[in-house]
Each structure stands twice: as C-alpha cells, then as structure tokens.
Amino acid sequence: MILLEQNGRKIILDYAHEKQSLSAVLKLANTLKTGKSIGVVRLSPEREDKIYHNIGKSIASLADEFIVYDKID
C-alpha cells in the first residue's frame, strides 16, 4: 500500500483484489477523507460475473463514487 498526497488530495494505491481487502482499503480511505471519496477498481476480466456482483455489493457503500474497469488498453 502506498499513501500519497497530490494537490491537497489523499491517494491510496493498493493491489487489493478480493472483497475483504478492497473493503479494508476503502474503510481506511474513509478515515482519511475530507470530502468525496472515489474508488477506482480494476477487476480481472477472467472472473465470473457472480464474483463481480458479490464484490460490488460488499464495497458499494464504502465510497461516494466508483470507477470500475476490467482491462488496460
């Protein structure tokens, strides 16, 4: 995990990829935030949709907004 501050914004970089570790990172973010929280999540495209739905349900309330993507072009 890497904690950064850029232009007055706190940024957490982490390779969390399961719902428990994603939840832990987002809970930490909520203790640090002073405004809106935005979660940027990359999930493996090889996973089943059921896994995406379970992860989404578990983290949905932990940030104000999410950007979710499944690959880097």
Tab-separated table of C-alpha atoms in Angstrom:
chain	number	residue	atom	x	y	z
A	1	MET	CA	0.000	0.000	0.000
A	2	ILE	CA	1.224	3.469	-0.892
A	3	LEU	CA	-0.250	6.660	0.576
A	4	LEU	CA	0.232	9.849	-1.441
A	5	GLU	CA	-0.960	13.417	-1.320
A	6	GLN	CA	-1.323	15.402	-4.544
A	7	ASN	CA	-2.898	18.848	-4.885
A	8	GLY	CA	-4.460	18.517	-1.440
A	9	ARG	CA	-5.993	15.114	-2.245
A	10	LYS	CA	-5.103	11.907	-0.469
A	11	ILE	CA	-4.486	8.909	-2.725
A	12	ILE	CA	-4.178	5.269	-1.711
A	13	LEU	CA	-2.559	2.870	-4.177
A	14	ASP	CA	-3.103	-0.773	-3.368
A	15	TYR	CA	-3.347	-4.086	-5.188
A	16	ALA	CA	-6.359	-5.317	-3.230
A	17	HIS	CA	-8.387	-7.690	-5.399
A	18	GLU	CA	-10.753	-9.557	-3.099
A	19	LYS	CA	-13.776	-8.162	-1.291
A	20	GLN	CA	-12.190	-8.329	2.181
A	21	SER	CA	-9.033	-6.488	1.131
A	22	LEU	CA	-10.967	-3.969	-1.006
A	23	SER	CA	-13.253	-3.276	1.961
A	24	ALA	CA	-10.260	-2.745	4.246
A	25	VAL	CA	-8.642	-0.244	1.859
A	26	LEU	CA	-11.913	1.660	1.383
A	27	LYS	CA	-12.538	1.771	5.143
A	28	LEU	CA	-9.060	3.244	5.589
A	29	ALA	CA	-9.854	5.806	2.873
A	30	ASN	CA	-12.966	6.841	4.788
A	31	THR	CA	-10.874	7.594	7.876
A	32	LEU	CA	-8.610	9.874	5.811
A	33	LYS	CA	-11.123	11.670	3.607
A	34	THR	CA	-12.110	15.287	3.981
A	35	GLY	CA	-14.508	15.386	1.021
A	36	LYS	CA	-15.820	12.972	-1.568
A	37	SER	CA	-14.241	9.534	-1.935
A	38	ILE	CA	-13.766	7.947	-5.349
A	39	GLY	CA	-12.799	4.297	-5.617
A	40	VAL	CA	-11.002	3.172	-8.766
A	41	VAL	CA	-11.159	-0.599	-9.051
A	42	ARG	CA	-9.722	-2.908	-11.679
A	43	LEU	CA	-11.057	-6.444	-11.632
A	44	SER	CA	-9.729	-9.318	-13.686
A	45	PRO	CA	-11.781	-9.974	-16.840
A	46	GLU	CA	-11.350	-13.714	-16.277
A	47	ARG	CA	-13.615	-13.748	-13.215
A	48	GLU	CA	-17.255	-14.799	-13.298
A	49	ASP	CA	-19.981	-12.141	-13.155
A	50	LYS	CA	-21.154	-13.589	-9.829
A	51	ILE	CA	-17.831	-12.610	-8.255
A	52	TYR	CA	-18.139	-9.045	-9.582
A	53	HIS	CA	-21.635	-8.739	-8.134
A	54	ASN	CA	-20.527	-10.026	-4.713
A	55	ILE	CA	-17.591	-7.628	-4.605
A	56	GLY	CA	-19.781	-4.741	-5.751
A	57	LYS	CA	-22.365	-5.400	-3.054
A	58	SER	CA	-19.722	-5.541	-0.344
A	59	ILE	CA	-17.974	-2.272	-1.282
A	60	ALA	CA	-20.808	-0.170	-2.783
A	61	SER	CA	-21.467	1.827	0.378
A	62	LEU	CA	-17.774	2.457	1.119
A	63	ALA	CA	-17.142	5.251	-1.417
A	64	ASP	CA	-19.165	8.093	-2.885
A	65	GLU	CA	-18.324	7.058	-6.452
A	66	PHE	CA	-16.597	4.182	-8.214
A	67	ILE	CA	-14.779	3.797	-11.495
A	68	VAL	CA	-14.574	0.102	-12.384
A	69	TYR	CA	-12.697	-1.332	-15.329
A	70	ASP	CA	-11.560	-4.776	-16.399
A	71	LYS	CA	-8.530	-4.219	-18.622
A	72	ILE	CA	-5.871	-1.770	-19.625
A	73	ASP	CA	-5.539	-0.972	-23.335
